[in-house]
Each structure stands twice: as structure tokens, then as C-alpha cells.
Amino acid sequence: VQLQASGGGLVQAGGSLTLSCAASGRTFSSYCMGWFRQAPGKEREFVAAVGWWSGGNTYYSDSAKGRFTISRDSAKNTVYLQMNSLKPEDTAVYFCAADHSLSTIRSGTQVDYWGQGTLVTVSS
């Protein structure tokens, strides 16, 4: 599976942004998908995940809960991260990831596939 993340950019605090991650290669619909982020000088952290099944369970970090929404469109082989009420502390490079296991996605360790990252900058 190849993952191509896009949609990052510069946005003011309180604004919104939608990230996309397009998957190609093996069967997208059988993979759980997730978003992670890495701020300058910090470790990569989990943001959100969605199960592979239709209407799959979603999970969010405490910082993302209530502001971010993960979704997937299997017809387009794409997973999205809708980010609302953005804060300067959301500034980071955002990565998408794919794995057969939702628990693996949520842990962020030994994930099968990673995308290249897209930069989100939130100005105050």
C-alpha cells in the first residue's frame, strides 16, 4: 500500500482544514487507517483511527476529540481528517498510516505503512 497525504497548509487559529490520504496498491478496504502528527522537537503522537469495516469504529486522542473527525471513502481509497477549531498547538507534520490491526494503528508501533506527511501550521 502506498499512502499519499495532502491538504496541509497555513490556517489561523479557530479555522478548519481537511487532510486527505489517498491509498493505492493492495485492498484499501481491508486496512485500518490512522492519522498521527509530529510537532517540532516532539515525538510522533496518535491523533485518530478508523476501522476497516464499513462504518468502522473511530478513535481519537484527547486533544483531537470533539474537534477532529476521521472518515474513509472506500470507493475513493481515501481517508480524511477534518480538523475544526484549530489551535497553534495543532501545528505539526501529519502522517497517515495503514495496518490490518486497529490496535496496532492506535499504538503507532510496527505499523505496516506510513504516508510521507503533510505540514499543518496554525497561526495565533
Backbone atoms as SQL, in Angstrom:
CREATE TABLE atoms (id INTEGER PRIMARY KEY, chain TEXT, resi INTEGER, resn TEXT, atom TEXT, x REAL, y REAL, z REAL);
INSERT INTO atoms VALUES
  (1, 'A', 1, 'VAL', 'N', 0.845, -1.195, 0.000),
  (2, 'A', 1, 'VAL', 'CA', 0.000, 0.000, 0.000),
  (3, 'A', 1, 'VAL', 'C', 0.879, 1.243, 0.000),
  (4, 'A', 2, 'GLN', 'N', 0.594, 2.142, -0.931),
  (5, 'A', 2, 'GLN', 'CA', 1.278, 3.441, -0.935),
  (6, 'A', 2, 'GLN', 'C', 0.282, 4.490, -0.457),
  (7, 'A', 3, 'LEU', 'N', 0.742, 5.354, 0.424),
  (8, 'A', 3, 'LEU', 'CA', -0.121, 6.374, 1.016),
  (9, 'A', 3, 'LEU', 'C', 0.405, 7.751, 0.649),
  (10, 'A', 4, 'GLN', 'N', -0.496, 8.610, 0.188),
  (11, 'A', 4, 'GLN', 'CA', -0.133, 9.968, -0.211),
  (12, 'A', 4, 'GLN', 'C', -1.014, 10.938, 0.558),
  (13, 'A', 5, 'ALA', 'N', -0.406, 11.629, 1.518),
  (14, 'A', 5, 'ALA', 'CA', -1.147, 12.599, 2.312),
  (15, 'A', 5, 'ALA', 'C', -1.092, 13.968, 1.659),
  (16, 'A', 6, 'SER', 'N', -2.166, 14.723, 1.807),
  (17, 'A', 6, 'SER', 'CA', -2.231, 16.071, 1.251),
  (18, 'A', 6, 'SER', 'C', -3.219, 16.897, 2.049),
  (19, 'A', 7, 'GLY', 'N', -3.243, 18.199, 1.762),
  (20, 'A', 7, 'GLY', 'CA', -4.226, 19.073, 2.381),
  (21, 'A', 7, 'GLY', 'C', -3.688, 19.967, 3.468),
  (22, 'A', 8, 'GLY', 'N', -2.425, 19.803, 3.816),
  (23, 'A', 8, 'GLY', 'CA', -1.843, 20.663, 4.834),
  (24, 'A', 8, 'GLY', 'C', -1.699, 22.092, 4.334),
  (25, 'A', 9, 'GLY', 'N', -1.420, 22.992, 5.263),
  (26, 'A', 9, 'GLY', 'CA', -1.248, 24.386, 4.889),
  (27, 'A', 9, 'GLY', 'C', -1.231, 25.269, 6.111),
  (28, 'A', 10, 'LEU', 'N', -1.335, 26.564, 5.845),
  (29, 'A', 10, 'LEU', 'CA', -1.337, 27.564, 6.910),
  (30, 'A', 10, 'LEU', 'C', -2.769, 28.019, 7.161),
  (31, 'A', 11, 'VAL', 'N', -3.163, 28.016, 8.416),
  (32, 'A', 11, 'VAL', 'CA', -4.521, 28.418, 8.777),
  (33, 'A', 11, 'VAL', 'C', -4.457, 29.190, 10.095),
  (34, 'A', 12, 'GLN', 'N', -5.380, 30.101, 10.265),
  (35, 'A', 12, 'GLN', 'CA', -5.427, 30.860, 11.515),
  (36, 'A', 12, 'GLN', 'C', -6.091, 30.044, 12.612),
  (37, 'A', 13, 'ALA', 'N', -5.747, 30.347, 13.830),
  (38, 'A', 13, 'ALA', 'CA', -6.379, 29.685, 14.967),
  (39, 'A', 13, 'ALA', 'C', -7.894, 29.845, 14.879),
  (40, 'A', 14, 'GLY', 'N', -8.587, 28.758, 15.178),
  (41, 'A', 14, 'GLY', 'CA', -10.040, 28.739, 15.066),
  (42, 'A', 14, 'GLY', 'C', -10.538, 28.279, 13.714),
  (43, 'A', 15, 'GLY', 'N', -9.641, 28.179, 12.766),
  (44, 'A', 15, 'GLY', 'CA', -10.019, 27.775, 11.418),
  (45, 'A', 15, 'GLY', 'C', -10.112, 26.269, 11.262),
  (46, 'A', 16, 'SER', 'N', -10.379, 25.857, 10.027),
  (47, 'A', 16, 'SER', 'CA', -10.559, 24.439, 9.716),
  (48, 'A', 16, 'SER', 'C', -9.679, 24.035, 8.550),
  (49, 'A', 17, 'LEU', 'N', -9.414, 22.747, 8.519),
  (50, 'A', 17, 'LEU', 'CA', -8.598, 22.183, 7.443),
  (51, 'A', 17, 'LEU', 'C', -8.983, 20.720, 7.308),
  (52, 'A', 18, 'THR', 'N', -8.975, 20.219, 6.091),
  (53, 'A', 18, 'THR', 'CA', -9.236, 18.801, 5.871),
  (54, 'A', 18, 'THR', 'C', -8.039, 18.159, 5.206),
  (55, 'A', 19, 'LEU', 'N', -7.507, 17.145, 5.831),
  (56, 'A', 19, 'LEU', 'CA', -6.409, 16.382, 5.265),
  (57, 'A', 19, 'LEU', 'C', -6.964, 15.162, 4.543),
  (58, 'A', 20, 'SER', 'N', -6.275, 14.775, 3.485),
  (59, 'A', 20, 'SER', 'CA', -6.649, 13.585, 2.734),
  (60, 'A', 20, 'SER', 'C', -5.457, 12.649, 2.657),
  (61, 'A', 21, 'CYS', 'N', -5.749, 11.371, 2.611),
  (62, 'A', 21, 'CYS', 'CA', -4.708, 10.365, 2.435),
  (63, 'A', 21, 'CYS', 'C', -5.220, 9.363, 1.410),
  (64, 'A', 22, 'ALA', 'N', -4.626, 9.405, 0.239),
  (65, 'A', 22, 'ALA', 'CA', -5.030, 8.513, -0.835),
  (66, 'A', 22, 'ALA', 'C', -4.164, 7.265, -0.814),
  (67, 'A', 23, 'ALA', 'N', -4.809, 6.119, -0.891),
  (68, 'A', 23, 'ALA', 'CA', -4.104, 4.850, -0.836),
  (69, 'A', 23, 'ALA', 'C', -4.139, 4.176, -2.199),
  (70, 'A', 24, 'SER', 'N', -3.062, 3.532, -2.539),
  (71, 'A', 24, 'SER', 'CA', -3.020, 2.760, -3.775),
  (72, 'A', 24, 'SER', 'C', -2.285, 1.465, -3.486),
  (73, 'A', 25, 'GLY', 'N', -2.477, 0.507, -4.350),
  (74, 'A', 25, 'GLY', 'CA', -1.822, -0.770, -4.142),
  (75, 'A', 25, 'GLY', 'C', -2.822, -1.830, -3.714),
  (76, 'A', 26, 'ARG', 'N', -2.570, -2.412, -2.585),
  (77, 'A', 26, 'ARG', 'CA', -3.409, -3.516, -2.120),
  (78, 'A', 26, 'ARG', 'C', -4.788, -3.032, -1.679),
  (79, 'A', 27, 'THR', 'N', -5.612, -3.955, -1.301),
  (80, 'A', 27, 'THR', 'CA', -7.005, -3.661, -1.000),
  (81, 'A', 27, 'THR', 'C', -7.114, -2.697, 0.170),
  (82, 'A', 28, 'PHE', 'N', -7.492, -1.471, -0.151),
  (83, 'A', 28, 'PHE', 'CA', -7.614, -0.428, 0.866),
  (84, 'A', 28, 'PHE', 'C', -8.649, -0.783, 1.898),
  (85, 'A', 29, 'SER', 'N', -9.738, -1.393, 1.464),
  (86, 'A', 29, 'SER', 'CA', -10.871, -1.605, 2.362),
  (87, 'A', 29, 'SER', 'C', -10.555, -2.583, 3.485),
  (88, 'A', 30, 'SER', 'N', -9.467, -3.326, 3.385),
  (89, 'A', 30, 'SER', 'CA', -9.139, -4.287, 4.433),
  (90, 'A', 30, 'SER', 'C', -8.182, -3.718, 5.472),
  (91, 'A', 31, 'TYR', 'N', -7.826, -2.434, 5.321),
  (92, 'A', 31, 'TYR', 'CA', -6.873, -1.815, 6.227),
  (93, 'A', 31, 'TYR', 'C', -7.541, -0.821, 7.157),
  (94, 'A', 32, 'CYS', 'N', -7.145, -0.890, 8.411),
  (95, 'A', 32, 'CYS', 'CA', -7.478, 0.178, 9.344),
  (96, 'A', 32, 'CYS', 'C', -6.564, 1.359, 9.037),
  (97, 'A', 33, 'MET', 'N', -7.090, 2.552, 9.221),
  (98, 'A', 33, 'MET', 'CA', -6.341, 3.742, 8.857),
  (99, 'A', 33, 'MET', 'C', -6.219, 4.670, 10.052),
  (100, 'A', 34, 'GLY', 'N', -5.143, 5.411, 10.079),
  (101, 'A', 34, 'GLY', 'CA', -4.953, 6.338, 11.192),
  (102, 'A', 34, 'GLY', 'C', -4.206, 7.584, 10.776),
  (103, 'A', 35, 'TRP', 'N', -4.300, 8.579, 11.634),
  (104, 'A', 35, 'TRP', 'CA', -3.540, 9.823, 11.477),
  (105, 'A', 35, 'TRP', 'C', -2.684, 10.028, 12.731),
  (106, 'A', 36, 'PHE', 'N', -1.468, 10.456, 12.487),
  (107, 'A', 36, 'PHE', 'CA', -0.533, 10.802, 13.546),
  (108, 'A', 36, 'PHE', 'C', 0.031, 12.187, 13.241),
  (109, 'A', 37, 'ARG', 'N', 0.683, 12.762, 14.220),
  (110, 'A', 37, 'ARG', 'CA', 1.334, 14.036, 13.975),
  (111, 'A', 37, 'ARG', 'C', 2.624, 14.130, 14.779),
  (112, 'A', 38, 'GLN', 'N', 3.508, 14.954, 14.270),
  (113, 'A', 38, 'GLN', 'CA', 4.774, 15.172, 14.959),
  (114, 'A', 38, 'GLN', 'C', 5.100, 16.654, 14.907),
  (115, 'A', 39, 'ALA', 'N', 5.101, 17.270, 16.066),
  (116, 'A', 39, 'ALA', 'CA', 5.451, 18.681, 16.176),
  (117, 'A', 39, 'ALA', 'C', 6.967, 18.807, 16.303),
  (118, 'A', 40, 'PRO', 'N', 7.516, 19.966, 15.961),
  (119, 'A', 40, 'PRO', 'CA', 8.969, 20.161, 16.075),
  (120, 'A', 40, 'PRO', 'C', 9.471, 19.863, 17.478),
  (121, 'A', 41, 'GLY', 'N', 10.492, 19.021, 17.554),
  (122, 'A', 41, 'GLY', 'CA', 11.096, 18.695, 18.841),
  (123, 'A', 41, 'GLY', 'C', 10.308, 17.733, 19.696),
  (124, 'A', 42, 'LYS', 'N', 9.233, 17.190, 19.144),
  (125, 'A', 42, 'LYS', 'CA', 8.405, 16.266, 19.920),
  (126, 'A', 42, 'LYS', 'C', 8.294, 14.922, 19.214),
  (127, 'A', 43, 'GLU', 'N', 7.863, 13.935, 19.970),
  (128, 'A', 43, 'GLU', 'CA', 7.673, 12.617, 19.391),
  (129, 'A', 43, 'GLU', 'C', 6.366, 12.568, 18.603),
  (130, 'A', 44, 'ARG', 'N', 6.317, 11.639, 17.695),
  (131, 'A', 44, 'ARG', 'CA', 5.093, 11.425, 16.937),
  (132, 'A', 44, 'ARG', 'C', 3.989, 10.943, 17.879),
  (133, 'A', 45, 'GLU', 'N', 2.778, 11.446, 17.668),
  (134, 'A', 45, 'GLU', 'CA', 1.676, 11.055, 18.534),
  (135, 'A', 45, 'GLU', 'C', 0.451, 10.676, 17.721),
  (136, 'A', 46, 'PHE', 'N', -0.324, 9.788, 18.301),
  (137, 'A', 46, 'PHE', 'CA', -1.575, 9.331, 17.684),
  (138, 'A', 46, 'PHE', 'C', -2.597, 10.453, 17.694),
  (139, 'A', 47, 'VAL', 'N', -3.361, 10.562, 16.596),
  (140, 'A', 47, 'VAL', 'CA', -4.422, 11.562, 16.508),
  (141, 'A', 47, 'VAL', 'C', -5.790, 10.901, 16.382),
  (142, 'A', 48, 'ALA', 'N', -5.926, 10.007, 15.388),
  (143, 'A', 48, 'ALA', 'CA', -7.234, 9.404, 15.137),
  (144, 'A', 48, 'ALA', 'C', -7.065, 8.118, 14.345),
  (145, 'A', 49, 'ALA', 'N', -8.041, 7.229, 14.453),
  (146, 'A', 49, 'ALA', 'CA', -8.016, 5.968, 13.712),
  (147, 'A', 49, 'ALA', 'C', -9.426, 5.543, 13.377),
  (148, 'A', 50, 'VAL', 'N', -9.548, 4.756, 12.316),
  (149, 'A', 50, 'VAL', 'CA', -10.839, 4.227, 11.907),
  (150, 'A', 50, 'VAL', 'C', -10.665, 2.779, 11.468),
  (151, 'A', 51, 'GLY', 'N', -11.622, 1.931, 11.830),
  (152, 'A', 51, 'GLY', 'CA', -11.561, 0.533, 11.465),
  (153, 'A', 51, 'GLY', 'C', -11.773, 0.317, 9.980),
  (154, 'A', 52, 'TRP', 'N', -11.443, -0.890, 9.524),
  (155, 'A', 52, 'TRP', 'CA', -11.522, -1.159, 8.091),
  (156, 'A', 52, 'TRP', 'C', -12.941, -1.414, 7.623),
  (157, 'A', 53, 'TRP', 'N', -13.823, -1.824, 8.508),
  (158, 'A', 53, 'TRP', 'CA', -15.151, -2.225, 8.088),
  (159, 'A', 53, 'TRP', 'C', -16.030, -1.007, 7.849),
  (160, 'A', 54, 'SER', 'N', -17.069, -1.191, 7.065),
  (161, 'A', 54, 'SER', 'CA', -17.983, -0.110, 6.762),
  (162, 'A', 54, 'SER', 'C', -18.593, 0.438, 8.036),
  (163, 'A', 55, 'GLY', 'N', -18.491, 1.740, 8.236),
  (164, 'A', 55, 'GLY', 'CA', -18.951, 2.325, 9.488),
  (165, 'A', 55, 'GLY', 'C', -18.065, 1.941, 10.649),
  (166, 'A', 56, 'GLY', 'N', -16.790, 1.685, 10.336),
  (167, 'A', 56, 'GLY', 'CA', -15.847, 1.220, 11.339),
  (168, 'A', 56, 'GLY', 'C', -15.710, 2.145, 12.523),
  (169, 'A', 57, 'ASN', 'N', -15.385, 1.563, 13.668),
  (170, 'A', 57, 'ASN', 'CA', -15.206, 2.354, 14.886),
  (171, 'A', 57, 'ASN', 'C', -14.133, 3.409, 14.683),
  (172, 'A', 58, 'THR', 'N', -14.331, 4.524, 15.328),
  (173, 'A', 58, 'THR', 'CA', -13.345, 5.600, 15.281),
  (174, 'A', 58, 'THR', 'C', -12.794, 5.851, 16.677),
  (175, 'A', 59, 'TYR', 'N', -11.553, 6.283, 16.722),
  (176, 'A', 59, 'TYR', 'CA', -10.882, 6.569, 17.984),
  (177, 'A', 59, 'TYR', 'C', -10.099, 7.866, 17.828),
  (178, 'A', 60, 'TYR', 'N', -10.043, 8.614, 18.909),
  (179, 'A', 60, 'TYR', 'CA', -9.373, 9.907, 18.878),
  (180, 'A', 60, 'TYR', 'C', -8.510, 10.096, 20.117),
  (181, 'A', 61, 'SER', 'N', -7.454, 10.858, 19.938),
  (182, 'A', 61, 'SER', 'CA', -6.686, 11.296, 21.097),
  (183, 'A', 61, 'SER', 'C', -7.523, 12.305, 21.876),
  (184, 'A', 62, 'ASP', 'N', -7.165, 12.537, 23.103),
  (185, 'A', 62, 'ASP', 'CA', -7.907, 13.505, 23.905),
  (186, 'A', 62, 'ASP', 'C', -7.862, 14.888, 23.277),
  (187, 'A', 63, 'SER', 'N', -6.731, 15.230, 22.667),
  (188, 'A', 63, 'SER', 'CA', -6.599, 16.560, 22.070),
  (189, 'A', 63, 'SER', 'C', -7.426, 16.715, 20.803),
  (190, 'A', 64, 'ALA', 'N', -7.729, 15.609, 20.141),
  (191, 'A', 64, 'ALA', 'CA', -8.489, 15.649, 18.900),
  (192, 'A', 64, 'ALA', 'C', -9.994, 15.480, 19.114),
  (193, 'A', 65, 'LYS', 'N', -10.339, 14.871, 20.203),
  (194, 'A', 65, 'LYS', 'CA', -11.748, 14.553, 20.466),
  (195, 'A', 65, 'LYS', 'C', -12.611, 15.811, 20.477),
  (196, 'A', 66, 'GLY', 'N', -13.698, 15.766, 19.731),
  (197, 'A', 66, 'GLY', 'CA', -14.611, 16.899, 19.689),
  (198, 'A', 66, 'GLY', 'C', -14.260, 17.954, 18.654),
  (199, 'A', 67, 'ARG', 'N', -13.045, 17.910, 18.119),
  (200, 'A', 67, 'ARG', 'CA', -12.625, 18.897, 17.122),
  (201, 'A', 67, 'ARG', 'C', -12.293, 18.263, 15.782),
  (202, 'A', 68, 'PHE', 'N', -11.765, 17.045, 15.802),
  (203, 'A', 68, 'PHE', 'CA', -11.340, 16.374, 14.585),
  (204, 'A', 68, 'PHE', 'C', -12.297, 15.213, 14.278),
  (205, 'A', 69, 'THR', 'N', -12.455, 14.922, 12.985),
  (206, 'A', 69, 'THR', 'CA', -13.271, 13.799, 12.562),
  (207, 'A', 69, 'THR', 'C', -12.520, 13.011, 11.495),
  (208, 'A', 70, 'ILE', 'N', -12.351, 11.726, 11.736),
  (209, 'A', 70, 'ILE', 'CA', -11.735, 10.848, 10.735),
  (210, 'A', 70, 'ILE', 'C', -12.834, 10.117, 9.994),
  (211, 'A', 71, 'SER', 'N', -12.645, 9.976, 8.698),
  (212, 'A', 71, 'SER', 'CA', -13.616, 9.240, 7.896),
  (213, 'A', 71, 'SER', 'C', -12.891, 8.601, 6.731),
  (214, 'A', 72, 'ARG', 'N', -13.557, 7.650, 6.109),
  (215, 'A', 72, 'ARG', 'CA', -12.937, 6.979, 4.962),
  (216, 'A', 72, 'ARG', 'C', -13.959, 6.823, 3.857),
  (217, 'A', 73, 'ASP', 'N', -13.474, 6.887, 2.643),
  (218, 'A', 73, 'ASP', 'CA', -14.294, 6.674, 1.450),
  (219, 'A', 73, 'ASP', 'C', -13.640, 5.528, 0.686),
  (220, 'A', 74, 'SER', 'N', -14.193, 4.336, 0.837),
  (221, 'A', 74, 'SER', 'CA', -13.573, 3.171, 0.214),
  (222, 'A', 74, 'SER', 'C', -13.655, 3.228, -1.304),
  (223, 'A', 75, 'ALA', 'N', -14.674, 3.883, -1.833),
  (224, 'A', 75, 'ALA', 'CA', -14.794, 3.999, -3.288),
  (225, 'A', 75, 'ALA', 'C', -13.641, 4.825, -3.858),
  (226, 'A', 76, 'LYS', 'N', -13.129, 5.767, -3.057),
  (227, 'A', 76, 'LYS', 'CA', -12.035, 6.621, -3.499),
  (228, 'A', 76, 'LYS', 'C', -10.695, 6.209, -2.896),
  (229, 'A', 77, 'ASN', 'N', -10.702, 5.139, -2.103),
  (230, 'A', 77, 'ASN', 'CA', -9.473, 4.689, -1.437),
  (231, 'A', 77, 'ASN', 'C', -8.805, 5.832, -0.667),
  (232, 'A', 78, 'THR', 'N', -9.611, 6.579, 0.036),
  (233, 'A', 78, 'THR', 'CA', -9.108, 7.772, 0.705),
  (234, 'A', 78, 'THR', 'C', -9.636, 7.854, 2.132),
  (235, 'A', 79, 'VAL', 'N', -8.777, 8.302, 3.019),
  (236, 'A', 79, 'VAL', 'CA', -9.179, 8.586, 4.386),
  (237, 'A', 79, 'VAL', 'C', -8.970, 10.076, 4.630),
  (238, 'A', 80, 'TYR', 'N', -9.871, 10.665, 5.396),
  (239, 'A', 80, 'TYR', 'CA', -9.859, 12.102, 5.621),
  (240, 'A', 80, 'TYR', 'C', -9.702, 12.406, 7.113),
  (241, 'A', 81, 'LEU', 'N', -9.178, 13.574, 7.385),
  (242, 'A', 81, 'LEU', 'CA', -9.162, 14.093, 8.743),
  (243, 'A', 81, 'LEU', 'C', -9.671, 15.527, 8.682),
  (244, 'A', 82, 'GLN', 'N', -10.901, 15.707, 9.108),
  (245, 'A', 82, 'GLN', 'CA', -11.491, 17.041, 9.174),
  (246, 'A', 82, 'GLN', 'C', -11.092, 17.651, 10.510),
  (247, 'A', 83, 'MET', 'N', -10.429, 18.793, 10.450),
  (248, 'A', 83, 'MET', 'CA', -9.941, 19.441, 11.667),
  (249, 'A', 83, 'MET', 'C', -10.607, 20.796, 11.823),
  (250, 'A', 84, 'ASN', 'N', -11.317, 20.970, 12.915),
  (251, 'A', 84, 'ASN', 'CA', -12.002, 22.221, 13.207),
  (252, 'A', 84, 'ASN', 'C', -11.427, 22.851, 14.471),
  (253, 'A', 85, 'SER', 'N', -11.721, 24.112, 14.657),
  (254, 'A', 85, 'SER', 'CA', -11.287, 24.841, 15.861),
  (255, 'A', 85, 'SER', 'C', -9.799, 24.629, 16.106),
  (256, 'A', 86, 'LEU', 'N', -9.033, 24.818, 15.065),
  (257, 'A', 86, 'LEU', 'CA', -7.598, 24.550, 15.164),
  (258, 'A', 86, 'LEU', 'C', -6.909, 25.516, 16.126),
  (259, 'A', 87, 'LYS', 'N', -5.887, 24.989, 16.787),
  (260, 'A', 87, 'LYS', 'CA', -5.126, 25.748, 17.768),
  (261, 'A', 87, 'LYS', 'C', -3.651, 25.768, 17.343),
  (262, 'A', 88, 'PRO', 'N', -2.903, 26.750, 17.786),
  (263, 'A', 88, 'PRO', 'CA', -1.466, 26.771, 17.441),
  (264, 'A', 88, 'PRO', 'C', -0.751, 25.478, 17.843),
  (265, 'A', 89, 'GLU', 'N', -1.196, 24.848, 18.914),
  (266, 'A', 89, 'GLU', 'CA', -0.553, 23.602, 19.338),
  (267, 'A', 89, 'GLU', 'C', -0.866, 22.422, 18.434),
  (268, 'A', 90, 'ASP', 'N', -1.746, 22.611, 17.459),
  (269, 'A', 90, 'ASP', 'CA', -2.006, 21.576, 16.460),
  (270, 'A', 90, 'ASP', 'C', -0.965, 21.614, 15.338),
  (271, 'A', 91, 'THR', 'N', -0.110, 22.616, 15.353),
  (272, 'A', 91, 'THR', 'CA', 0.930, 22.722, 14.335),
  (273, 'A', 91, 'THR', 'C', 1.851, 21.508, 14.391),
  (274, 'A', 92, 'ALA', 'N', 1.975, 20.828, 13.246),
  (275, 'A', 92, 'ALA', 'CA', 2.765, 19.597, 13.191),
  (276, 'A', 92, 'ALA', 'C', 2.767, 19.086, 11.755),
  (277, 'A', 93, 'VAL', 'N', 3.625, 18.113, 11.525),
  (278, 'A', 93, 'VAL', 'CA', 3.529, 17.325, 10.302),
  (279, 'A', 93, 'VAL', 'C', 2.587, 16.172, 10.594),
  (280, 'A', 94, 'TYR', 'N', 1.588, 16.017, 9.743),
  (281, 'A', 94, 'TYR', 'CA', 0.585, 14.982, 9.935),
  (282, 'A', 94, 'TYR', 'C', 0.848, 13.826, 8.970),
  (283, 'A', 95, 'PHE', 'N', 0.821, 12.621, 9.522),
  (284, 'A', 95, 'PHE', 'CA', 1.088, 11.422, 8.749),
  (285, 'A', 95, 'PHE', 'C', -0.135, 10.509, 8.766),
  (286, 'A', 96, 'CYS', 'N', -0.382, 9.855, 7.659),
  (287, 'A', 96, 'CYS', 'CA', -1.397, 8.822, 7.674),
  (288, 'A', 96, 'CYS', 'C', -0.710, 7.457, 7.723),
  (289, 'A', 97, 'ALA', 'N', -1.442, 6.475, 8.187),
  (290, 'A', 97, 'ALA', 'CA', -0.879, 5.147, 8.378),
  (291, 'A', 97, 'ALA', 'C', -1.938, 4.097, 8.099),
  (292, 'A', 98, 'ALA', 'N', -1.480, 2.914, 7.714),
  (293, 'A', 98, 'ALA', 'CA', -2.390, 1.812, 7.415),
  (294, 'A', 98, 'ALA', 'C', -1.870, 0.526, 8.029),
  (295, 'A', 99, 'ASP', 'N', -2.769, -0.240, 8.588),
  (296, 'A', 99, 'ASP', 'CA', -2.415, -1.544, 9.158),
  (297, 'A', 99, 'ASP', 'C', -3.685, -2.377, 9.249),
  (298, 'A', 100, 'HIS', 'N', -3.520, -3.695, 9.242),
  (299, 'A', 100, 'HIS', 'CA', -4.692, -4.557, 9.375),
  (300, 'A', 100, 'HIS', 'C', -5.285, -4.512, 10.778),
  (301, 'A', 101, 'SER', 'N', -4.457, -4.144, 11.750),
  (302, 'A', 101, 'SER', 'CA', -4.885, -4.162, 13.144),
  (303, 'A', 101, 'SER', 'C', -5.175, -2.760, 13.660),
  (304, 'A', 102, 'LEU', 'N', -6.365, -2.573, 14.192),
  (305, 'A', 102, 'LEU', 'CA', -6.722, -1.267, 14.747),
  (306, 'A', 102, 'LEU', 'C', -5.895, -0.960, 15.992),
  (307, 'A', 103, 'SER', 'N', -5.609, -1.975, 16.789),
  (308, 'A', 103, 'SER', 'CA', -4.808, -1.738, 17.999),
  (309, 'A', 103, 'SER', 'C', -3.389, -1.324, 17.631),
  (310, 'A', 104, 'THR', 'N', -2.870, -1.899, 16.554),
  (311, 'A', 104, 'THR', 'CA', -1.539, -1.505, 16.088),
  (312, 'A', 104, 'THR', 'C', -1.545, -0.059, 15.614),
  (313, 'A', 105, 'ILE', 'N', -2.580, 0.304, 14.869),
  (314, 'A', 105, 'ILE', 'CA', -2.697, 1.696, 14.416),
  (315, 'A', 105, 'ILE', 'C', -2.715, 2.615, 15.632),
  (316, 'A', 106, 'ARG', 'N', -3.500, 2.302, 16.608),
  (317, 'A', 106, 'ARG', 'CA', -3.645, 3.174, 17.771),
  (318, 'A', 106, 'ARG', 'C', -2.346, 3.278, 18.553),
  (319, 'A', 107, 'SER', 'N', -1.551, 2.208, 18.539),
  (320, 'A', 107, 'SER', 'CA', -0.278, 2.243, 19.257),
  (321, 'A', 107, 'SER', 'C', 0.797, 2.985, 18.474),
  (322, 'A', 108, 'GLY', 'N', 0.676, 2.975, 17.153),
  (323, 'A', 108, 'GLY', 'CA', 1.666, 3.648, 16.311),
  (324, 'A', 108, 'GLY', 'C', 2.969, 2.889, 16.155),
  (325, 'A', 109, 'THR', 'N', 3.043, 1.691, 16.706),
  (326, 'A', 109, 'THR', 'CA', 4.281, 0.909, 16.611),
  (327, 'A', 109, 'THR', 'C', 4.101, -0.250, 15.634),
  (328, 'A', 110, 'GLN', 'N', 5.118, -0.494, 14.861),
  (329, 'A', 110, 'GLN', 'CA', 5.128, -1.593, 13.890),
  (330, 'A', 110, 'GLN', 'C', 3.956, -1.502, 12.916),
  (331, 'A', 111, 'VAL', 'N', 3.593, -0.292, 12.581),
  (332, 'A', 111, 'VAL', 'CA', 2.543, -0.078, 11.589),
  (333, 'A', 111, 'VAL', 'C', 3.064, -0.504, 10.224),
  (334, 'A', 112, 'ASP', 'N', 2.201, -1.115, 9.438),
  (335, 'A', 112, 'ASP', 'CA', 2.624, -1.648, 8.141),
  (336, 'A', 112, 'ASP', 'C', 3.065, -0.551, 7.173),
  (337, 'A', 113, 'TYR', 'N', 2.264, 0.497, 7.056),
  (338, 'A', 113, 'TYR', 'CA', 2.536, 1.506, 6.033),
  (339, 'A', 113, 'TYR', 'C', 2.352, 2.921, 6.584),
  (340, 'A', 114, 'TRP', 'N', 3.256, 3.795, 6.135),
  (341, 'A', 114, 'TRP', 'CA', 3.190, 5.213, 6.503),
  (342, 'A', 114, 'TRP', 'C', 3.166, 6.071, 5.236),
  (343, 'A', 115, 'GLY', 'N', 2.433, 7.168, 5.309),
  (344, 'A', 115, 'GLY', 'CA', 2.496, 8.164, 4.258),
  (345, 'A', 115, 'GLY', 'C', 3.641, 9.124, 4.522),
  (346, 'A', 116, 'GLN', 'N', 3.860, 10.067, 3.626),
  (347, 'A', 116, 'GLN', 'CA', 5.039, 10.934, 3.699),
  (348, 'A', 116, 'GLN', 'C', 4.850, 12.149, 4.588),
  (349, 'A', 117, 'GLY', 'N', 3.637, 12.476, 4.992),
  (350, 'A', 117, 'GLY', 'CA', 3.417, 13.619, 5.872),
  (351, 'A', 117, 'GLY', 'C', 3.021, 14.873, 5.134),
  (352, 'A', 118, 'THR', 'N', 2.195, 15.663, 5.775),
  (353, 'A', 118, 'THR', 'CA', 1.796, 16.962, 5.248),
  (354, 'A', 118, 'THR', 'C', 1.801, 17.956, 6.413),
  (355, 'A', 119, 'LEU', 'N', 2.351, 19.138, 6.158),
  (356, 'A', 119, 'LEU', 'CA', 2.569, 20.109, 7.223),
  (357, 'A', 119, 'LEU', 'C', 1.332, 20.962, 7.454),
  (358, 'A', 120, 'VAL', 'N', 0.928, 21.050, 8.698),
  (359, 'A', 120, 'VAL', 'CA', -0.160, 21.930, 9.121),
  (360, 'A', 120, 'VAL', 'C', 0.428, 22.969, 10.064),
  (361, 'A', 121, 'THR', 'N', 0.214, 24.235, 9.726),
  (362, 'A', 121, 'THR', 'CA', 0.694, 25.326, 10.562),
  (363, 'A', 121, 'THR', 'C', -0.491, 26.189, 10.972),
  (364, 'A', 122, 'VAL', 'N', -0.664, 26.346, 12.270),
  (365, 'A', 122, 'VAL', 'CA', -1.779, 27.138, 12.794),
  (366, 'A', 122, 'VAL', 'C', -1.208, 28.383, 13.441),
  (367, 'A', 123, 'SER', 'N', -1.565, 29.526, 12.891),
  (368, 'A', 123, 'SER', 'CA', -1.050, 30.786, 13.424),
  (369, 'A', 123, 'SER', 'C', -1.997, 31.351, 14.482),
  (370, 'A', 124, 'SER', 'N', -1.412, 32.042, 15.449),
  (371, 'A', 124, 'SER', 'CA', -2.235, 32.598, 16.539),
  (372, 'A', 124, 'SER', 'C', -2.722, 34.000, 16.197);
